[in-house]
Coordinates of C-alpha atoms and ligand atoms in Angstrom, one line a residue:
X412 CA -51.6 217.6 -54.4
X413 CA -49.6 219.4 -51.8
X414 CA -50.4 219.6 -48.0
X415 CA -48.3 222.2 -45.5
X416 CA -45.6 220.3 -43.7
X417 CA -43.8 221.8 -40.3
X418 CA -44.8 225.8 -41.3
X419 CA -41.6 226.2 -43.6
X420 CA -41.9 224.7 -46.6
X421 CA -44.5 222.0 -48.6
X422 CA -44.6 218.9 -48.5
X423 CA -45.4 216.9 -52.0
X424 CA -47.2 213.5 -52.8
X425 CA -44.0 211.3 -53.8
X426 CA -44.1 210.9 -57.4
X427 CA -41.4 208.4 -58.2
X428 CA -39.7 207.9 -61.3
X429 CA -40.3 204.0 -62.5
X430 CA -37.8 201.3 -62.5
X431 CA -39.3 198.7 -64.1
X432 CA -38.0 199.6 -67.8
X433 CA -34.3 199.1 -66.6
X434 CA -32.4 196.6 -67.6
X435 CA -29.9 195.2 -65.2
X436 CA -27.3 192.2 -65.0
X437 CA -26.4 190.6 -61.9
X438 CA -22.9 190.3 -62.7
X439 CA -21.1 192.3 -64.9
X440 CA -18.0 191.2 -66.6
X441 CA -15.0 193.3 -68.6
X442 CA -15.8 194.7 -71.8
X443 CA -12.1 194.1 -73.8
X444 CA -11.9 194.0 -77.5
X445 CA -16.1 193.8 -78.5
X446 CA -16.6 190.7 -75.5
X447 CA -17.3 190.9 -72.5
X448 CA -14.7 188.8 -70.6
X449 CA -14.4 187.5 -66.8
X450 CA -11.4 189.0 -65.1
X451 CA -8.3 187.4 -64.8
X452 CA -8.4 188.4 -60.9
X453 CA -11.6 186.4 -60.6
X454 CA -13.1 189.5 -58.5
X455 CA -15.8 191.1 -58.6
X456 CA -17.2 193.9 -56.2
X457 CA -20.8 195.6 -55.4
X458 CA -22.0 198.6 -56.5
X459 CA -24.6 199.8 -54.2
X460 CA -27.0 202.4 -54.3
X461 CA -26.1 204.9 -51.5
X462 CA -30.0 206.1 -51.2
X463 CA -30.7 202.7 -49.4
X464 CA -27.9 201.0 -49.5
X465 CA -29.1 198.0 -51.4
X466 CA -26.9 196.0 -53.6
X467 CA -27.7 196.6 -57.5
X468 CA -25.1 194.4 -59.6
X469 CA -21.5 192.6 -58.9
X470 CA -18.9 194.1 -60.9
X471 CA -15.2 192.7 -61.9
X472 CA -12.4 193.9 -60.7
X473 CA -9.7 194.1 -63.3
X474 CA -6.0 193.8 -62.4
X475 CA -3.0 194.2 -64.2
X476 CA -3.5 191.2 -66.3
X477 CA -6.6 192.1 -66.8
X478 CA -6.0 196.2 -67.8
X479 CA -2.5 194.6 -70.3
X480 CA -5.2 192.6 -72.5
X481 CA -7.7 196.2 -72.7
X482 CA -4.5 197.9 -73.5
X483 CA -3.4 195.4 -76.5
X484 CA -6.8 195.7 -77.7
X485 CA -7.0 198.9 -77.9
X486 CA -3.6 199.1 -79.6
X487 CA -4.5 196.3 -82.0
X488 CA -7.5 197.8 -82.8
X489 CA -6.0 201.6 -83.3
X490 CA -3.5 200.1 -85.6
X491 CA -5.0 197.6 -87.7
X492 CA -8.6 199.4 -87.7
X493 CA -9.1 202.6 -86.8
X494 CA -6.7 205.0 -87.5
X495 CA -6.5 203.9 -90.8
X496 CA -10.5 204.4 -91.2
X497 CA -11.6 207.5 -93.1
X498 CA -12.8 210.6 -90.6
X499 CA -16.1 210.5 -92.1
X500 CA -16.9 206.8 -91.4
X501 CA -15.3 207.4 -87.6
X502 CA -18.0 209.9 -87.3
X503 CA -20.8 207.7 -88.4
X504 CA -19.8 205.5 -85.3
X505 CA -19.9 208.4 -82.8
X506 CA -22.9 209.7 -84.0
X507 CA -24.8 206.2 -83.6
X508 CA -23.5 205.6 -80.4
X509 CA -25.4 209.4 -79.4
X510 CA -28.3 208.1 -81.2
X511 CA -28.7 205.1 -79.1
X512 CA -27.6 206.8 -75.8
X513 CA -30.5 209.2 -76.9
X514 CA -33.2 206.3 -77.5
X515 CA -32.3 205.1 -73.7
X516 CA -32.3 208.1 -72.5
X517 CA -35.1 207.0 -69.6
X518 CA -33.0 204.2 -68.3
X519 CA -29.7 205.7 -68.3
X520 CA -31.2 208.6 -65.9
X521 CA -32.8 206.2 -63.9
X522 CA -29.6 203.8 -63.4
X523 CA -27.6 207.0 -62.9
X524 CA -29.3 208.1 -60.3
X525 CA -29.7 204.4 -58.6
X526 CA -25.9 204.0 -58.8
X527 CA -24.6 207.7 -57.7
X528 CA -27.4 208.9 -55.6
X529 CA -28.1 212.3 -57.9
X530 CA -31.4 213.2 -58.3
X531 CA -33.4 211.8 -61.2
X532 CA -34.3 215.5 -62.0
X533 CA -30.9 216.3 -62.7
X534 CA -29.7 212.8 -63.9
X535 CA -32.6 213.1 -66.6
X536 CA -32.2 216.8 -67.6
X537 CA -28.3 217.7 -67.1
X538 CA -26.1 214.4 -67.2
X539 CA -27.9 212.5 -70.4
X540 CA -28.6 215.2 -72.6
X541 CA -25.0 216.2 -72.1
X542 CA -23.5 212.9 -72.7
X543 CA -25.5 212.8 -75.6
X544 CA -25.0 216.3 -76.7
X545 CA -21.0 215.4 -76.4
X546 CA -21.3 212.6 -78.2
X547 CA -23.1 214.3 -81.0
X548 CA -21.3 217.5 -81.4
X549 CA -17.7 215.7 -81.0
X550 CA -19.1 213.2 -84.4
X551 CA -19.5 216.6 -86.0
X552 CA -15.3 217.1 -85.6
X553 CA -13.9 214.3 -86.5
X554 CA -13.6 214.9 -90.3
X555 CA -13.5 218.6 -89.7
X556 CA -10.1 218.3 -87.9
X557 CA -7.8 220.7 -90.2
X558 CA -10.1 223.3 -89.4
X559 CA -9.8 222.7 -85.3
X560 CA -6.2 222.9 -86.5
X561 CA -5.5 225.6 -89.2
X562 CA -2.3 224.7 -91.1
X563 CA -0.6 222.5 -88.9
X564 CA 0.1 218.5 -89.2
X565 CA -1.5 216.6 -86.9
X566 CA -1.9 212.9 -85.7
X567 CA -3.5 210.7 -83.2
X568 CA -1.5 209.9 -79.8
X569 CA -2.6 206.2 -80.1
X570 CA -4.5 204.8 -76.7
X571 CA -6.2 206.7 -74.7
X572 CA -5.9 205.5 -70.7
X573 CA -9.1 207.2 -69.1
X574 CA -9.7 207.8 -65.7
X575 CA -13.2 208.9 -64.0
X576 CA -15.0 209.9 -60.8
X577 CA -18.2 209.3 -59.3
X578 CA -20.0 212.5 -59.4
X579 CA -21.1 212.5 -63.3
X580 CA -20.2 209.0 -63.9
X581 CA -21.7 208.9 -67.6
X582 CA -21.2 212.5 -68.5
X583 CA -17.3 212.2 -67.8
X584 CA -17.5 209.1 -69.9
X585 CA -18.8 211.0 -72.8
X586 CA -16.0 214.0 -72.2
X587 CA -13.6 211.3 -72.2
X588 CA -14.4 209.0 -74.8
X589 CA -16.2 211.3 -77.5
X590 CA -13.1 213.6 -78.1
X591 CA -10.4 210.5 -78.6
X592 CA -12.5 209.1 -80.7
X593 CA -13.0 212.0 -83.1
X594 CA -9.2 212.3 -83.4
X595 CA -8.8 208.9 -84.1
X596 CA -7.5 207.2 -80.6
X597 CA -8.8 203.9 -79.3
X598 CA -9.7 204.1 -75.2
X599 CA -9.3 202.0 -72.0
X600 CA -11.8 203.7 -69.5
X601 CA -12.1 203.0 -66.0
X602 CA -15.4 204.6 -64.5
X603 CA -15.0 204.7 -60.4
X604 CA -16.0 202.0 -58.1
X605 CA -18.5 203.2 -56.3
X606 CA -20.1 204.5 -60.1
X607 CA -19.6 201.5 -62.5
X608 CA -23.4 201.2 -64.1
X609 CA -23.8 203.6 -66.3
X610 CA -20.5 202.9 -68.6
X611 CA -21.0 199.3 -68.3
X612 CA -24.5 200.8 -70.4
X613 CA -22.6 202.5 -72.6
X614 CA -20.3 199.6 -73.6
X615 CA -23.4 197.4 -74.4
X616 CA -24.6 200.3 -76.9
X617 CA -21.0 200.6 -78.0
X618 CA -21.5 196.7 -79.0
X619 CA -24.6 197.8 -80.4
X620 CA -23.4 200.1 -82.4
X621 CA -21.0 198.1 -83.9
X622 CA -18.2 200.1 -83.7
X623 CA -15.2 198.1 -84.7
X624 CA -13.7 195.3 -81.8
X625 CA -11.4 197.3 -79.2
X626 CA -11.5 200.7 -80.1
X627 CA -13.4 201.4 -76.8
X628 CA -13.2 198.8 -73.8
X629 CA -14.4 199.3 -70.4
X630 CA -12.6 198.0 -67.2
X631 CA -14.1 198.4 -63.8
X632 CA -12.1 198.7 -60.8
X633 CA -10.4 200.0 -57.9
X634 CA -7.4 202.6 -57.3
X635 CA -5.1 200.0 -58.2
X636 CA -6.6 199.3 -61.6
X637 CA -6.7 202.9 -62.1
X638 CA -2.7 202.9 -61.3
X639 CA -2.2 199.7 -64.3
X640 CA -3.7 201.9 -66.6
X641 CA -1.7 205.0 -66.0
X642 CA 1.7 202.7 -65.3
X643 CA 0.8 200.7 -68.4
X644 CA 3.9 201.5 -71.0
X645 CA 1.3 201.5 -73.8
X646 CA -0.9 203.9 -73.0
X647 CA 0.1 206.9 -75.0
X648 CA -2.2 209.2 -73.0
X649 CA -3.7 209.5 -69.6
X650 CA -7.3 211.8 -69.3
X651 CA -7.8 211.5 -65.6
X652 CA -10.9 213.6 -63.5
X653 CA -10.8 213.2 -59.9
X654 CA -9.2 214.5 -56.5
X655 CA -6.0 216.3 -56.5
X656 CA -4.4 214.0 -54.5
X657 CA -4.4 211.3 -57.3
X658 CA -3.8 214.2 -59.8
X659 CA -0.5 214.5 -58.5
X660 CA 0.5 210.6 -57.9
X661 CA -0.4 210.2 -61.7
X662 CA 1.9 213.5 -62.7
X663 CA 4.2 211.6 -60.9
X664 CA 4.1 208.1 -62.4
X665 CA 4.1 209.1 -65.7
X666 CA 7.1 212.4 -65.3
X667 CA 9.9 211.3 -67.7
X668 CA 7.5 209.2 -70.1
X669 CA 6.0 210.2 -73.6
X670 CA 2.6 209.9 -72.2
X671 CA 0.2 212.8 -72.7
X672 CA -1.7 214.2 -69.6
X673 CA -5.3 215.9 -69.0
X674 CA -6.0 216.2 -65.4
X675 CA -9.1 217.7 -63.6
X676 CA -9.0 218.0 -60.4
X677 CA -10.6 219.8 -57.4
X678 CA -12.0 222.8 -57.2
X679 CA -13.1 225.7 -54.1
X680 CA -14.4 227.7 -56.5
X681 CA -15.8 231.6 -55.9
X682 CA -19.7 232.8 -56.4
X683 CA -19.2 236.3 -56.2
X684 CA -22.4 238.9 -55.3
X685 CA -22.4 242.5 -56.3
X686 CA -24.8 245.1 -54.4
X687 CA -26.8 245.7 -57.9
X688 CA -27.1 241.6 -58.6
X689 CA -30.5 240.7 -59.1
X690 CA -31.2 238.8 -55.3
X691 CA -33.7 236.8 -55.9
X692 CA -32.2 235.1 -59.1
X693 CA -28.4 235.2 -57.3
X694 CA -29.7 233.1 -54.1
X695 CA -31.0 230.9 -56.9
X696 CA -27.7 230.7 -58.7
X697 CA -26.5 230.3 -55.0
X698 CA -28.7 227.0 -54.8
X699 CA -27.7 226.2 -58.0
X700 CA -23.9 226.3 -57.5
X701 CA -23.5 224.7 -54.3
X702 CA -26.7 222.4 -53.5
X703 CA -27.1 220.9 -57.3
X704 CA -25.6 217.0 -57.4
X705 CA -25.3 217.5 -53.6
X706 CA -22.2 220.0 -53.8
X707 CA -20.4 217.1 -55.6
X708 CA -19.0 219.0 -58.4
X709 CA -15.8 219.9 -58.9
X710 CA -17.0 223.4 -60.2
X711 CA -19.4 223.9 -57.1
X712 CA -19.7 227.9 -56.1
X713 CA -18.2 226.4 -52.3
X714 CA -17.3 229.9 -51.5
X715 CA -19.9 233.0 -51.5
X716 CA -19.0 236.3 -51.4
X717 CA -21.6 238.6 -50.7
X718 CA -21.1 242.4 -50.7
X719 CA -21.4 243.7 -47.5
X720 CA -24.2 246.3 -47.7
X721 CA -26.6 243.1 -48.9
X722 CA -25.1 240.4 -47.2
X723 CA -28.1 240.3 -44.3
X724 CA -30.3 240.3 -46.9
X725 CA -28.9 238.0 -49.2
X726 CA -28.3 235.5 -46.0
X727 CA -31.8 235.9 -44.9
X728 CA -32.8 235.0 -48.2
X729 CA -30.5 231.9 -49.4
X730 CA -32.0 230.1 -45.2
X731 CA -35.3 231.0 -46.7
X732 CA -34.5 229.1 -49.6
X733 CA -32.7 226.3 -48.5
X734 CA -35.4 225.9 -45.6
X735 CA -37.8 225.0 -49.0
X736 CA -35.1 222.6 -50.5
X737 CA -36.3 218.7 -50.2
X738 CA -33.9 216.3 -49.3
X739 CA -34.3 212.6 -49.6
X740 CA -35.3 209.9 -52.5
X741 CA -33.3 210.4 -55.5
X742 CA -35.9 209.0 -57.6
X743 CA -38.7 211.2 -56.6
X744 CA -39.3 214.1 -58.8
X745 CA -39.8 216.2 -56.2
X746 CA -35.9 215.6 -54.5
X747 CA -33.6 219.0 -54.9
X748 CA -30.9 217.3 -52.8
X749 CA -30.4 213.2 -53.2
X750 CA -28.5 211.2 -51.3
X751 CA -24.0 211.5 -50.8
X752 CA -22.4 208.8 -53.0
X753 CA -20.3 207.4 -50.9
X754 CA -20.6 206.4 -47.0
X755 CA -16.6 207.6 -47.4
X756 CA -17.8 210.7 -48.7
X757 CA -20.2 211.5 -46.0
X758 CA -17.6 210.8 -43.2
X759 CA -15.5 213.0 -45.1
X760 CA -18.2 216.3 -45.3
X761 CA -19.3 215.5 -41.8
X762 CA -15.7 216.0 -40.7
X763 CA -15.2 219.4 -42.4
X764 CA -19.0 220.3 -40.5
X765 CA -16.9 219.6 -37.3
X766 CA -13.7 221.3 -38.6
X767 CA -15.7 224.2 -39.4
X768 CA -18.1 224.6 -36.2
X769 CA -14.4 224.1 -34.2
X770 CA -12.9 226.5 -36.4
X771 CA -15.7 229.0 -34.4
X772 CA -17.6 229.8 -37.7
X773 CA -21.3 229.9 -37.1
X774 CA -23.1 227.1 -39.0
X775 CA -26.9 227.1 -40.0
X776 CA -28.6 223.8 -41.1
X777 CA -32.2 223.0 -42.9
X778 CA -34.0 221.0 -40.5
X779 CA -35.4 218.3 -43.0
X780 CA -36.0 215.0 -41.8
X781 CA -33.3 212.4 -43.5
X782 CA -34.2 209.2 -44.3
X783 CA -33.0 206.6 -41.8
X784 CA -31.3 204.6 -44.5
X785 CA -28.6 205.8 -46.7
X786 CA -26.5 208.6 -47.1
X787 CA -27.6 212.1 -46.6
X788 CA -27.1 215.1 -45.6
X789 CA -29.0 218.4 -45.2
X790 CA -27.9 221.6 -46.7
X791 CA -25.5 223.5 -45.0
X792 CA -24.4 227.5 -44.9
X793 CA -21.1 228.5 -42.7
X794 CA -21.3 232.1 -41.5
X795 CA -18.4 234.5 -39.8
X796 CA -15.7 232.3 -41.8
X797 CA -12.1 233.6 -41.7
X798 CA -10.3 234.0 -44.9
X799 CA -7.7 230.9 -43.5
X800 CA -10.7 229.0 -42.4
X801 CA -10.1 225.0 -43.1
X802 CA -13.7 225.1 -44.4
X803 CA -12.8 228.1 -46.7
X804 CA -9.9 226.7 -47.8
X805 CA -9.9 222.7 -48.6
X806 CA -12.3 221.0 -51.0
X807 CA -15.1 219.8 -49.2
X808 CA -17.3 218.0 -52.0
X809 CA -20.7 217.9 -50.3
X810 CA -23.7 220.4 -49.9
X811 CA -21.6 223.0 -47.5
X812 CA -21.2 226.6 -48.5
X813 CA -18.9 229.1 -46.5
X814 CA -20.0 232.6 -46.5
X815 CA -18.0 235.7 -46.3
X816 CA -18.4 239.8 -47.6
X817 CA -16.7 242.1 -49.0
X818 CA -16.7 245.8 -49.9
X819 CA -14.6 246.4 -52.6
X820 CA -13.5 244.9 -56.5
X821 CA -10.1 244.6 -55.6
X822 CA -10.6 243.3 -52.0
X823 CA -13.1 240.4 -53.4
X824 CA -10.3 239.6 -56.3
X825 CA -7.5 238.8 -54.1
X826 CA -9.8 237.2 -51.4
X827 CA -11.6 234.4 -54.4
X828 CA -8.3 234.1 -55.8
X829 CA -6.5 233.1 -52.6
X830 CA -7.1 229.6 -53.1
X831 CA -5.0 227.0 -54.3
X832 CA -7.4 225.8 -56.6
X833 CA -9.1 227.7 -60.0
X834 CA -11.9 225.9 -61.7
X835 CA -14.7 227.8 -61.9
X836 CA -16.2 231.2 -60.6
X837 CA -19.5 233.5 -60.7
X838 CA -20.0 237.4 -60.6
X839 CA -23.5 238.6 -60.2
X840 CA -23.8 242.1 -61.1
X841 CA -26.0 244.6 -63.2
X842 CA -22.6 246.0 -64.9
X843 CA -20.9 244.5 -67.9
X844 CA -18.1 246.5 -67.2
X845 CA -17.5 245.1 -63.7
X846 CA -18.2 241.6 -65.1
X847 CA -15.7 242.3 -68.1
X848 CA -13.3 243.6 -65.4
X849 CA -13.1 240.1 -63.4
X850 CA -13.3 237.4 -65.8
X851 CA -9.8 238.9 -67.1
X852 CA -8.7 239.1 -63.5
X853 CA -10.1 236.1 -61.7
X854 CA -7.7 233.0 -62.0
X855 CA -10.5 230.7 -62.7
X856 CA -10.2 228.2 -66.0
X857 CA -14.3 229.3 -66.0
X858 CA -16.2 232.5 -65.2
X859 CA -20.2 232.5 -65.4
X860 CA -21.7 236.0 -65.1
X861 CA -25.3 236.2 -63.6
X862 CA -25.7 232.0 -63.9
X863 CA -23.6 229.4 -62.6
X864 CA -23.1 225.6 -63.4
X865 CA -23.5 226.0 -67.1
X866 CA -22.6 223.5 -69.4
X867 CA -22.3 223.2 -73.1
X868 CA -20.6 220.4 -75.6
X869 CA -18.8 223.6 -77.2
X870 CA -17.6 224.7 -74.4
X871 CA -14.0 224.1 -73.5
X872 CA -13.7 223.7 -69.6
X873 CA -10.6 222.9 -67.2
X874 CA -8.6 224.6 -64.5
X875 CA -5.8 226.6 -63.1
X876 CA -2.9 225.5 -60.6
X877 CA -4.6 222.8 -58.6
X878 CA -7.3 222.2 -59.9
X879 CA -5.3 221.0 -63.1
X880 CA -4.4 221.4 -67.1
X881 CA -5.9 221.0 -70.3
X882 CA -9.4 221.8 -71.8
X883 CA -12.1 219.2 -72.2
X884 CA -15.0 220.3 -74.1
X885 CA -15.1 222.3 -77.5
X886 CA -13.1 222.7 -79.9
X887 CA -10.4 222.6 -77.1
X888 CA -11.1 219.7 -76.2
X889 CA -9.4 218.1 -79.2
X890 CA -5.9 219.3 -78.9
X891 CA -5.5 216.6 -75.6
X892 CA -5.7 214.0 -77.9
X893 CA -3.4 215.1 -81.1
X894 CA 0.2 215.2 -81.7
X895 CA 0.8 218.4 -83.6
X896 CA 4.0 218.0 -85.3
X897 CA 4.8 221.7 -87.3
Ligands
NAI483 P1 -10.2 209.7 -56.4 O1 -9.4 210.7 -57.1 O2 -9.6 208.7 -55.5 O3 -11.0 208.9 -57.6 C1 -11.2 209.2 -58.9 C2 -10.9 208.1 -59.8 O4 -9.5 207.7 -59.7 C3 -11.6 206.8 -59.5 O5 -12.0 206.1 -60.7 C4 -10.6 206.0 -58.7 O6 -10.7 204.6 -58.8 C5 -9.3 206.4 -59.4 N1 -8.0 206.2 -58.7 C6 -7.9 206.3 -57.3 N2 -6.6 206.1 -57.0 C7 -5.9 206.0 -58.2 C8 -4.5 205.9 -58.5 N3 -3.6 205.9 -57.6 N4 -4.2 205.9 -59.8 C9 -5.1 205.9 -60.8 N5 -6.4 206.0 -60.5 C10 -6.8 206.1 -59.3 O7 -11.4 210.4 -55.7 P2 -12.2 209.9 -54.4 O8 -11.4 209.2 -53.4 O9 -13.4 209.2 -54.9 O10 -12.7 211.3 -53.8 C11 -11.9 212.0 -52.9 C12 -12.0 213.5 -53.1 O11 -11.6 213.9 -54.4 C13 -13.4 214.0 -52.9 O12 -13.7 214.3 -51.6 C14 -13.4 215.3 -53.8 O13 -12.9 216.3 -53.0 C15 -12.4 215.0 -54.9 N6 -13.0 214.6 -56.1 C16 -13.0 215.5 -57.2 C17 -13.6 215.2 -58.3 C18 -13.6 216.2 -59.5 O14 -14.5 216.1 -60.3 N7 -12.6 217.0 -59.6 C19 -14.4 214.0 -58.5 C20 -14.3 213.1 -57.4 C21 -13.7 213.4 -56.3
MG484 MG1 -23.1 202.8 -56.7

């Protein structure tokens, strides 16, 4: 049942997704070679969820002692066990471990979107089928390998030291874990701090599954116990996703050693609108790209380009939309925009608001009501922006969109890619040519045309100068994690 609310948009009956099929602990320990072990540090931190700030489970804090004994695990267990096991039965693993992710499919959404703050609509239907997805479709390579690899030699790096952020806490798992383990690499994964839950989850079906002692083990921590892992002379390997800043402290570290690298890092990334684009679906993929997961993706379409001769109407459009967009409890059904991850991260997006309002921009904001508790923050569109603009320039990870227009192909090409990052970008246009034309001449690592914020297991995905190197996803996605030797 739906009753008007303040003459813009609707207002819904809440209709909240359950909690009472989760299953929590209080205290979570380290999950090193099959156990789960209390950490040598004797620390443990809160993970909170940022929708009402209430505490949902302690956490350990691994230190170095603590990552060493993940590390030998996962050494012992990549010598003795598994890369000696045949491909086929490495794939049988994988594939259970999908299976069971698939079977709790409810509960991970549910603590995903506790933990992080991300809708439950999109935890349910975007981060677990694609975890799962990963998992399955990565089971399908693993004793496929000499056709990912045509007539070469190949061979597994060895341990895997994996690094993730908070903005698809189980779906980055799944990118990181499901690829080493088709090539035959053991893994020490650290998911962030402020994200732990759902990897914790996945270690317990991992013991489930009863794949073999230390091939996979989880430690939960802090920057520092990020910094072991990479600084560990063990690791053969370091997959890292997060800011750029740490992208380049770990390019450091490990400079002179034989360890492998993926990094993927930030993004300002360009959503480009022709005069023929369909409008109505474009301010959709406008939504889509910047106000999904609360702009926290590294992907997000942060910069829109709007051709001049449609640009009123594209901007009268998108505040019409966003004026409709509901803001508040994750778990509601109803929710387009949960709650910021992070208290950190809101200071941070509030700061580029100011940044941008003092950099003379115009700004335009929903006028939703956010709940008292928690993190939020309403949808926000920046107007008049200047090419040089902070806000047009820097990473701002939170619902905030800068708009500018254009009038020609070549002018919009060098304007999107004046940026030091290149993740992602969209074109909306009825012509193939033109679409043709800037996917080969946008430096973008990804290029949707007429959609945006598409995902797919067989999809390889990564980025240009700083937004980082190497492919994760497809067929791609293996090479991070072999040693080709002819
Ligand atoms: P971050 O880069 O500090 O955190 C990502 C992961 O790296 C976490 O697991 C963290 O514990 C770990 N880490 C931190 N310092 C480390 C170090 N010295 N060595 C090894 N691991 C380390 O990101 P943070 O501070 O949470 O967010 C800051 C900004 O980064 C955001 O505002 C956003 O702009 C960007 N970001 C980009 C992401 C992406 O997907 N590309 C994801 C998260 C953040
Ligand atoms: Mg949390």
């Amino acid at each position: 049942m739906a009753k008007e609310k303040n003459n813009e948009s609707w207002e819904y009956a809440p209709s909240l997704e359950s909690t009472a099929h989760i299953q929590l602990k209080e205290k979570y320990d380290l999950f090193i070679d099959g156990k789960w072990v209390k950490p040598k540090s004797g620390k443990y931190f809160k993970s909170i969820n940022p929708a009402n700030e209430e505490v949902l489970a302690e956490v350990a804090h691994a230190n170095e002692s603590d990552v060493n004994l993940a590390v030998k695990a996962a050494r012992k267990a990549y010598t003795n066990v598994w890369s000696k096991m045949a491909p086929t039965e490495r794939a049988k693993y994988i594939y259970r471990i999908a299976r069971l992710m698939h079977e709790r499919a409810r509960e991970f959404a549910v603590i995903e979107t506790l933990d992080a703050g991300k809708t439950i609509r999109e935890s349910r239907d975007v981060d677990v089928p694609l975890a799962c997805n990963h998992f399955f479709y990565y089971a399908g390579w693993a004793d496929k390998l000499e056709y990912a690899f045509p007539n070469r030699k190949f061979e597994s790096l060895g341990v895997a030291g994996q690094i993730i952020p908070w903005n698809f806490p189980l779906l980055m798992a799944a990118w990181k874990i499901a690829p080493a383990l088709a090539t035959g690499n053991t893994v020490v994964l650290k998911p962030a701090e402020t994200t732990p839950l759902t990897a914790l989850k996945l270690a317990e079906i991992i013991e489930e599954s009863g794949l073999p002692a230390g091939v996979v083990n989880i430690v939960t921590g802090y920057g520092d116990t990020g910094a072991a892992i990479v600084n560990h002379p063990d690791v053969n390997k370091i997959a890292f996703t997060g800011s750029t800043a740490v992208g380049k402290i770990i390019q450091k570290s490990i400079a002179g050693t034989h360890k492998k690298a993926t990094l993927e890092l930030g993004g300002k990334s360009a959503n480009i609108i022709f005069d023929d684009a369909p409008i109505d679906q474009a301010v959709e993929g406008i939504v889509n790209g910047i106000f999904f997961n609360q702009g926290h993706v590294c992907c997000a379409g942060s910069r829109l380009f709007v051709q001049e001769n449609v640009a009123d109407k594209v901007i009268r459009k998108l505040k019409q939309r966003m004026e409709s967009l509901y803001v508040g409890n994750p778990l509601d059904k109803n929710t387009d925009i949960g709650a910021i991850n992070s208290k950190e991260q809101l200071e941070v997006i509030n700061k580029f608001i100011q940044i941008g309002k003092n950099e003379g921009a115009e700004m335009y904001q929903t006028k939703c009501n956010l709940p008292k508790k928690g993190y939020y923050c309403s949808p926000t569109i920046f107007t008049n922006v200047a090419q040089s603009n902070v806000i047009a320039q820097e990473e701002i990870f939170g619902p905030v969109l800068t708009v500018q227009t254009f009038r020609t192909v070549d002018e919009v090409i060098q304007k999107a890619n004046n940026s030091p990052y290149g993740l992602a970008a969209g074109v909306w246009t009825d012509k193939g040519s033109r679409i043709f034309n800037l996917t080969t001449k946008l430096r973008a690592g990804v290029v949707w045309a007429n959609t945006y914020n598409k995902f797919d297991p067989t999809s390889p995905f990564g980025g240009y100068k700083e937004s980082g190197f190497g492919r994760e996803g497809g067929m791609h996605g293996l090479s991070g994690y072999v040693k080709l030797n002819d």
